[in-house]
Amino acid sequence: MANINVMDLIYWKDTERTGMVFTGLVVGLLSLFQLSIITVISTISLGALCFTVSVSLYYKILQVLNMGDGVHPFKAYLDLDISFSGELADQYTQKTIVTVVSAANSLKNLFLVGNLFDSLKLLALMYLVTFLGVLCNGLTVLIIAVITLFSLPLFYRQHQAKVDGFFAGIQAKIDNVKDILHRIAQGGGPTPDPTPGGAKPKTQ
């Protein structure tokens, strides 16, 4: 259920709710440029409490004046069950442990050169990240990531055919380059005919 709600937010199925979440995230992150995280969290909490207390008092006044039904304004959220059963908690704990151990093993192999090619790729990636660090800080990257999260999935869904065709063309070119490099590595001979009884490459 939680996954469905998250996907609904990302795909803007409830425009008002997604707009509130998206705006809150971006404004909160932008606030961190000028304020400490403690100040941001306390200010957001204060604003949220002011809103909920004001709404609750408003509904209470309506009830006293016999202009309301007396239903708590946040009853739907208060009745929402967010607890985990023991079995479900164990499953999430096991998944977390497996993920952490797998990540630790991957990092160990990368930094201790378990595979030279993978370690060189990580080296190149970290070198490029140093340039990214000069251009912007982690908070800027996080803001860009949030904006991307709420925009790219919707864009892909609306233009799926064009996007798939574009990436299919790129993948075809990459496969062609790989094929050429593979043939050069094999001695530059022609590609064998895959059909039964087809022409075979000439041997020297």
PDB file of C-alpha atoms in Angstrom:
ATOM      1  CA  MET A   1       0.000   0.000   0.000  1.00  0.00           C
ATOM      2  CA  ALA A   2       2.848   2.358   0.829  1.00  0.00           C
ATOM      3  CA  ASN A   3       4.465   1.674  -2.558  1.00  0.00           C
ATOM      4  CA  ILE A   4       1.206   2.481  -4.342  1.00  0.00           C
ATOM      5  CA  ASN A   5       0.915   5.786  -2.465  1.00  0.00           C
ATOM      6  CA  VAL A   6       4.489   6.724  -3.325  1.00  0.00           C
ATOM      7  CA  MET A   7       3.926   5.919  -7.004  1.00  0.00           C
ATOM      8  CA  ASP A   8       0.710   7.969  -6.948  1.00  0.00           C
ATOM      9  CA  LEU A   9       2.731  10.904  -5.662  1.00  0.00           C
ATOM     10  CA  ILE A  10       5.466  10.494  -8.260  1.00  0.00           C
ATOM     11  CA  TYR A  11       2.978  10.247 -11.142  1.00  0.00           C
ATOM     12  CA  TRP A  12       0.882  13.203  -9.878  1.00  0.00           C
ATOM     13  CA  LYS A  13      -2.321  11.141  -9.639  1.00  0.00           C
ATOM     14  CA  ASP A  14      -3.460  13.386  -6.794  1.00  0.00           C
ATOM     15  CA  THR A  15      -2.238  16.773  -8.009  1.00  0.00           C
ATOM     16  CA  GLU A  16      -3.000  18.651  -4.793  1.00  0.00           C
ATOM     17  CA  ARG A  17      -1.274  16.153  -2.500  1.00  0.00           C
ATOM     18  CA  THR A  18       1.740  15.727  -4.804  1.00  0.00           C
ATOM     19  CA  GLY A  19       2.062  19.500  -5.144  1.00  0.00           C
ATOM     20  CA  MET A  20       2.125  19.898  -1.368  1.00  0.00           C
ATOM     21  CA  VAL A  21       4.741  17.144  -0.907  1.00  0.00           C
ATOM     22  CA  PHE A  22       6.903  18.359  -3.790  1.00  0.00           C
ATOM     23  CA  THR A  23       6.745  22.018  -2.708  1.00  0.00           C
ATOM     24  CA  GLY A  24       7.460  21.095   0.902  1.00  0.00           C
ATOM     25  CA  LEU A  25      10.504  19.019  -0.027  1.00  0.00           C
ATOM     26  CA  VAL A  26      11.989  21.635  -2.347  1.00  0.00           C
ATOM     27  CA  VAL A  27      11.327  24.557   0.023  1.00  0.00           C
ATOM     28  CA  GLY A  28      12.718  22.580   2.959  1.00  0.00           C
ATOM     29  CA  LEU A  29      15.887  21.697   1.064  1.00  0.00           C
ATOM     30  CA  LEU A  30      16.328  25.255  -0.197  1.00  0.00           C
ATOM     31  CA  SER A  31      15.975  26.491   3.382  1.00  0.00           C
ATOM     32  CA  LEU A  32      19.012  24.431   4.355  1.00  0.00           C
ATOM     33  CA  PHE A  33      21.164  26.784   2.272  1.00  0.00           C
ATOM     34  CA  GLN A  34      20.523  29.581   4.769  1.00  0.00           C
ATOM     35  CA  LEU A  35      19.463  27.792   7.960  1.00  0.00           C
ATOM     36  CA  SER A  36      20.666  24.839   9.991  1.00  0.00           C
ATOM     37  CA  ILE A  37      18.808  21.544   9.754  1.00  0.00           C
ATOM     38  CA  ILE A  38      17.695  21.934  13.390  1.00  0.00           C
ATOM     39  CA  THR A  39      16.118  25.309  12.606  1.00  0.00           C
ATOM     40  CA  VAL A  40      14.422  23.952   9.468  1.00  0.00           C
ATOM     41  CA  ILE A  41      12.981  20.885  11.240  1.00  0.00           C
ATOM     42  CA  SER A  42      11.781  22.895  14.248  1.00  0.00           C
ATOM     43  CA  THR A  43      10.214  25.594  12.032  1.00  0.00           C
ATOM     44  CA  ILE A  44       8.420  23.023   9.863  1.00  0.00           C
ATOM     45  CA  SER A  45       7.186  21.209  12.984  1.00  0.00           C
ATOM     46  CA  LEU A  46       5.990  24.500  14.469  1.00  0.00           C
ATOM     47  CA  GLY A  47       4.141  25.407  11.285  1.00  0.00           C
ATOM     48  CA  ALA A  48       2.529  21.956  11.063  1.00  0.00           C
ATOM     49  CA  LEU A  49       1.401  22.114  14.707  1.00  0.00           C
ATOM     50  CA  CYS A  50      -0.011  25.614  14.259  1.00  0.00           C
ATOM     51  CA  PHE A  51      -2.015  24.387  11.275  1.00  0.00           C
ATOM     52  CA  THR A  52      -3.376  21.217  12.912  1.00  0.00           C
ATOM     53  CA  VAL A  53      -4.210  22.938  16.223  1.00  0.00           C
ATOM     54  CA  SER A  54      -5.972  25.793  14.388  1.00  0.00           C
ATOM     55  CA  VAL A  55      -8.046  23.386  12.302  1.00  0.00           C
ATOM     56  CA  SER A  56      -8.954  21.320  15.371  1.00  0.00           C
ATOM     57  CA  LEU A  57     -10.026  24.420  17.319  1.00  0.00           C
ATOM     58  CA  TYR A  58     -12.082  25.606  14.332  1.00  0.00           C
ATOM     59  CA  TYR A  59     -13.952  22.285  14.185  1.00  0.00           C
ATOM     60  CA  LYS A  60     -14.485  22.396  17.971  1.00  0.00           C
ATOM     61  CA  ILE A  61     -15.999  25.878  17.706  1.00  0.00           C
ATOM     62  CA  LEU A  62     -18.301  24.692  14.912  1.00  0.00           C
ATOM     63  CA  GLN A  63     -19.392  21.791  17.102  1.00  0.00           C
ATOM     64  CA  VAL A  64     -20.126  24.098  20.050  1.00  0.00           C
ATOM     65  CA  LEU A  65     -22.203  26.335  17.769  1.00  0.00           C
ATOM     66  CA  ASN A  66     -24.069  23.280  16.424  1.00  0.00           C
ATOM     67  CA  MET A  67     -22.699  24.007  12.970  1.00  0.00           C
ATOM     68  CA  GLY A  68     -20.599  20.871  12.681  1.00  0.00           C
ATOM     69  CA  ASP A  69     -20.969  17.136  13.074  1.00  0.00           C
ATOM     70  CA  GLY A  70     -18.229  16.884  15.696  1.00  0.00           C
ATOM     71  CA  VAL A  71     -16.047  14.554  13.614  1.00  0.00           C
ATOM     72  CA  HIS A  72     -12.336  15.031  14.185  1.00  0.00           C
ATOM     73  CA  PRO A  73     -10.843  16.747  11.094  1.00  0.00           C
ATOM     74  CA  PHE A  74      -7.914  14.327  11.009  1.00  0.00           C
ATOM     75  CA  LYS A  75      -9.831  11.179  11.930  1.00  0.00           C
ATOM     76  CA  ALA A  76      -8.904   9.398   8.680  1.00  0.00           C
ATOM     77  CA  TYR A  77      -5.202   9.932   9.393  1.00  0.00           C
ATOM     78  CA  LEU A  78      -5.525   9.039  13.086  1.00  0.00           C
ATOM     79  CA  ASP A  79      -7.208   5.741  12.188  1.00  0.00           C
ATOM     80  CA  LEU A  80      -4.518   4.913   9.641  1.00  0.00           C
ATOM     81  CA  ASP A  81      -2.652   1.800  10.763  1.00  0.00           C
ATOM     82  CA  ILE A  82       1.090   2.278  10.302  1.00  0.00           C
ATOM     83  CA  SER A  83       2.205  -0.497  12.623  1.00  0.00           C
ATOM     84  CA  PHE A  84       4.100  -3.593  11.509  1.00  0.00           C
ATOM     85  CA  SER A  85       3.358  -7.127  12.543  1.00  0.00           C
ATOM     86  CA  GLY A  86       6.189  -9.131  14.053  1.00  0.00           C
ATOM     87  CA  GLU A  87       6.541 -11.247  10.915  1.00  0.00           C
ATOM     88  CA  LEU A  88       6.586  -8.225   8.602  1.00  0.00           C
ATOM     89  CA  ALA A  89       9.122  -6.467  10.829  1.00  0.00           C
ATOM     90  CA  ASP A  90      11.346  -9.560  10.701  1.00  0.00           C
ATOM     91  CA  GLN A  91      11.125  -9.610   6.891  1.00  0.00           C
ATOM     92  CA  TYR A  92      12.148  -5.960   6.612  1.00  0.00           C
ATOM     93  CA  THR A  93      14.949  -6.511   9.130  1.00  0.00           C
ATOM     94  CA  GLN A  94      16.279  -9.476   7.171  1.00  0.00           C
ATOM     95  CA  LYS A  95      16.091  -7.562   3.885  1.00  0.00           C
ATOM     96  CA  THR A  96      17.938  -4.643   5.464  1.00  0.00           C
ATOM     97  CA  ILE A  97      20.680  -6.910   6.816  1.00  0.00           C
ATOM     98  CA  VAL A  98      21.071  -8.688   3.460  1.00  0.00           C
ATOM     99  CA  THR A  99      21.253  -5.346   1.632  1.00  0.00           C
ATOM    100  CA  VAL A 100      23.852  -3.930   4.037  1.00  0.00           C
ATOM    101  CA  VAL A 101      26.009  -7.063   3.866  1.00  0.00           C
ATOM    102  CA  SER A 102      25.762  -7.163   0.070  1.00  0.00           C
ATOM    103  CA  ALA A 103      26.744  -3.482  -0.163  1.00  0.00           C
ATOM    104  CA  ALA A 104      29.668  -4.052   2.205  1.00  0.00           C
ATOM    105  CA  ASN A 105      30.917  -6.986   0.113  1.00  0.00           C
ATOM    106  CA  SER A 106      30.611  -4.945  -3.085  1.00  0.00           C
ATOM    107  CA  LEU A 107      32.575  -2.049  -1.562  1.00  0.00           C
ATOM    108  CA  LYS A 108      35.198  -4.459  -0.252  1.00  0.00           C
ATOM    109  CA  ASN A 109      35.697  -5.957  -3.715  1.00  0.00           C
ATOM    110  CA  LEU A 110      35.820  -2.526  -5.332  1.00  0.00           C
ATOM    111  CA  PHE A 111      38.290  -0.882  -2.952  1.00  0.00           C
ATOM    112  CA  LEU A 112      40.467  -3.975  -2.511  1.00  0.00           C
ATOM    113  CA  VAL A 113      40.555  -4.554  -6.297  1.00  0.00           C
ATOM    114  CA  GLY A 114      38.689  -7.838  -6.355  1.00  0.00           C
ATOM    115  CA  ASN A 115      38.041  -7.107 -10.022  1.00  0.00           C
ATOM    116  CA  LEU A 116      40.496  -4.733 -11.684  1.00  0.00           C
ATOM    117  CA  PHE A 117      38.052  -3.558 -14.366  1.00  0.00           C
ATOM    118  CA  ASP A 118      35.289  -2.742 -11.836  1.00  0.00           C
ATOM    119  CA  SER A 119      37.767  -0.918  -9.581  1.00  0.00           C
ATOM    120  CA  LEU A 120      38.993   1.152 -12.542  1.00  0.00           C
ATOM    121  CA  LYS A 121      35.393   2.078 -13.384  1.00  0.00           C
ATOM    122  CA  LEU A 122      34.846   3.211  -9.798  1.00  0.00           C
ATOM    123  CA  LEU A 123      38.106   5.183  -9.970  1.00  0.00           C
ATOM    124  CA  ALA A 124      36.915   6.982 -13.101  1.00  0.00           C
ATOM    125  CA  LEU A 125      33.513   7.638 -11.539  1.00  0.00           C
ATOM    126  CA  MET A 126      35.016   9.095  -8.361  1.00  0.00           C
ATOM    127  CA  TYR A 127      37.306  11.277 -10.473  1.00  0.00           C
ATOM    128  CA  LEU A 128      34.273  12.675 -12.315  1.00  0.00           C
ATOM    129  CA  VAL A 129      32.448  13.184  -9.007  1.00  0.00           C
ATOM    130  CA  THR A 130      35.294  15.431  -7.823  1.00  0.00           C
ATOM    131  CA  PHE A 131      34.471  17.786 -10.704  1.00  0.00           C
ATOM    132  CA  LEU A 132      30.792  17.657  -9.706  1.00  0.00           C
ATOM    133  CA  GLY A 133      31.810  18.587  -6.159  1.00  0.00           C
ATOM    134  CA  VAL A 134      33.576  21.682  -7.464  1.00  0.00           C
ATOM    135  CA  LEU A 135      30.459  22.796  -9.368  1.00  0.00           C
ATOM    136  CA  CYS A 136      27.892  22.142  -6.641  1.00  0.00           C
ATOM    137  CA  ASN A 137      27.460  20.660  -3.189  1.00  0.00           C
ATOM    138  CA  GLY A 138      25.518  17.607  -2.033  1.00  0.00           C
ATOM    139  CA  LEU A 139      22.449  19.666  -1.139  1.00  0.00           C
ATOM    140  CA  THR A 140      22.202  20.992  -4.693  1.00  0.00           C
ATOM    141  CA  VAL A 141      22.447  17.445  -6.049  1.00  0.00           C
ATOM    142  CA  LEU A 142      19.719  16.352  -3.621  1.00  0.00           C
ATOM    143  CA  ILE A 143      17.400  19.151  -4.780  1.00  0.00           C
ATOM    144  CA  ILE A 144      18.028  18.205  -8.413  1.00  0.00           C
ATOM    145  CA  ALA A 145      17.320  14.564  -7.525  1.00  0.00           C
ATOM    146  CA  VAL A 146      13.972  15.486  -5.921  1.00  0.00           C
ATOM    147  CA  ILE A 147      12.944  17.583  -8.935  1.00  0.00           C
ATOM    148  CA  THR A 148      14.009  14.765 -11.258  1.00  0.00           C
ATOM    149  CA  LEU A 149      12.061  12.197  -9.222  1.00  0.00           C
ATOM    150  CA  PHE A 150       8.849  14.186  -9.583  1.00  0.00           C
ATOM    151  CA  SER A 151       9.319  15.076 -13.258  1.00  0.00           C
ATOM    152  CA  LEU A 152      11.099  12.336 -15.236  1.00  0.00           C
ATOM    153  CA  PRO A 153       8.697   9.428 -14.476  1.00  0.00           C
ATOM    154  CA  LEU A 154       5.714  11.536 -15.553  1.00  0.00           C
ATOM    155  CA  PHE A 155       7.571  12.743 -18.665  1.00  0.00           C
ATOM    156  CA  TYR A 156       8.488   9.139 -19.553  1.00  0.00           C
ATOM    157  CA  ARG A 157       4.924   7.971 -19.077  1.00  0.00           C
ATOM    158  CA  GLN A 158       3.588  10.691 -21.379  1.00  0.00           C
ATOM    159  CA  HIS A 159       6.276  10.180 -24.083  1.00  0.00           C
ATOM    160  CA  GLN A 160       7.144   6.514 -23.590  1.00  0.00           C
ATOM    161  CA  ALA A 161       7.200   5.552 -27.275  1.00  0.00           C
ATOM    162  CA  LYS A 162       9.534   8.403 -28.276  1.00  0.00           C
ATOM    163  CA  VAL A 163      11.862   7.857 -25.318  1.00  0.00           C
ATOM    164  CA  ASP A 164      12.041   4.101 -25.915  1.00  0.00           C
ATOM    165  CA  GLY A 165      12.780   4.690 -29.594  1.00  0.00           C
ATOM    166  CA  PHE A 166      15.521   7.183 -28.755  1.00  0.00           C
ATOM    167  CA  PHE A 167      17.275   4.846 -26.320  1.00  0.00           C
ATOM    168  CA  ALA A 168      16.790   1.892 -28.679  1.00  0.00           C
ATOM    169  CA  GLY A 169      18.683   3.834 -31.349  1.00  0.00           C
ATOM    170  CA  ILE A 170      21.505   4.625 -28.902  1.00  0.00           C
ATOM    171  CA  GLN A 171      21.664   0.986 -27.790  1.00  0.00           C
ATOM    172  CA  ALA A 172      21.846  -0.144 -31.431  1.00  0.00           C
ATOM    173  CA  LYS A 173      24.822   2.172 -32.041  1.00  0.00           C
ATOM    174  CA  ILE A 174      26.550   0.940 -28.878  1.00  0.00           C
ATOM    175  CA  ASP A 175      25.991  -2.671 -29.931  1.00  0.00           C
ATOM    176  CA  ASN A 176      27.396  -1.862 -33.360  1.00  0.00           C
ATOM    177  CA  VAL A 177      30.542  -0.329 -31.836  1.00  0.00           C
ATOM    178  CA  LYS A 178      30.933  -3.339 -29.535  1.00  0.00           C
ATOM    179  CA  ASP A 179      30.597  -5.664 -32.500  1.00  0.00           C
ATOM    180  CA  ILE A 180      33.260  -3.750 -34.452  1.00  0.00           C
ATOM    181  CA  LEU A 181      35.639  -3.788 -31.475  1.00  0.00           C
ATOM    182  CA  HIS A 182      35.002  -7.486 -30.948  1.00  0.00           C
ATOM    183  CA  ARG A 183      35.772  -8.237 -34.604  1.00  0.00           C
ATOM    184  CA  ILE A 184      38.949  -6.153 -34.431  1.00  0.00           C
ATOM    185  CA  ALA A 185      40.003  -8.024 -31.296  1.00  0.00           C
ATOM    186  CA  GLN A 186      39.351 -11.327 -33.106  1.00  0.00           C
ATOM    187  CA  GLY A 187      41.595 -10.344 -36.016  1.00  0.00           C
ATOM    188  CA  GLY A 188      39.317  -8.188 -38.127  1.00  0.00           C
ATOM    189  CA  GLY A 189      37.683 -11.052 -40.036  1.00  0.00           C
ATOM    190  CA  PRO A 190      34.122 -10.871 -41.361  1.00  0.00           C
ATOM    191  CA  THR A 191      31.243 -11.842 -39.129  1.00  0.00           C
ATOM    192  CA  PRO A 192      30.331 -15.521 -39.632  1.00  0.00           C
ATOM    193  CA  ASP A 193      26.989 -16.295 -41.266  1.00  0.00           C
ATOM    194  CA  PRO A 194      24.779 -17.593 -38.445  1.00  0.00           C
ATOM    195  CA  THR A 195      22.531 -19.618 -40.824  1.00  0.00           C
ATOM    196  CA  PRO A 196      23.101 -23.393 -41.041  1.00  0.00           C
ATOM    197  CA  GLY A 197      25.618 -24.117 -43.776  1.00  0.00           C
ATOM    198  CA  GLY A 198      26.365 -20.422 -44.130  1.00  0.00           C
ATOM    199  CA  ALA A 199      29.639 -18.994 -45.240  1.00  0.00           C
ATOM    200  CA  LYS A 200      32.443 -19.321 -42.757  1.00  0.00           C
ATOM    201  CA  PRO A 201      35.202 -16.748 -42.362  1.00  0.00           C
ATOM    202  CA  LYS A 202      38.334 -17.537 -44.252  1.00  0.00           C
ATOM    203  CA  THR A 203      41.269 -18.715 -42.213  1.00  0.00           C
ATOM    204  CA  GLN A 204      44.772 -17.540 -42.932  1.00  0.00           C
TER     205      GLN A 204
END
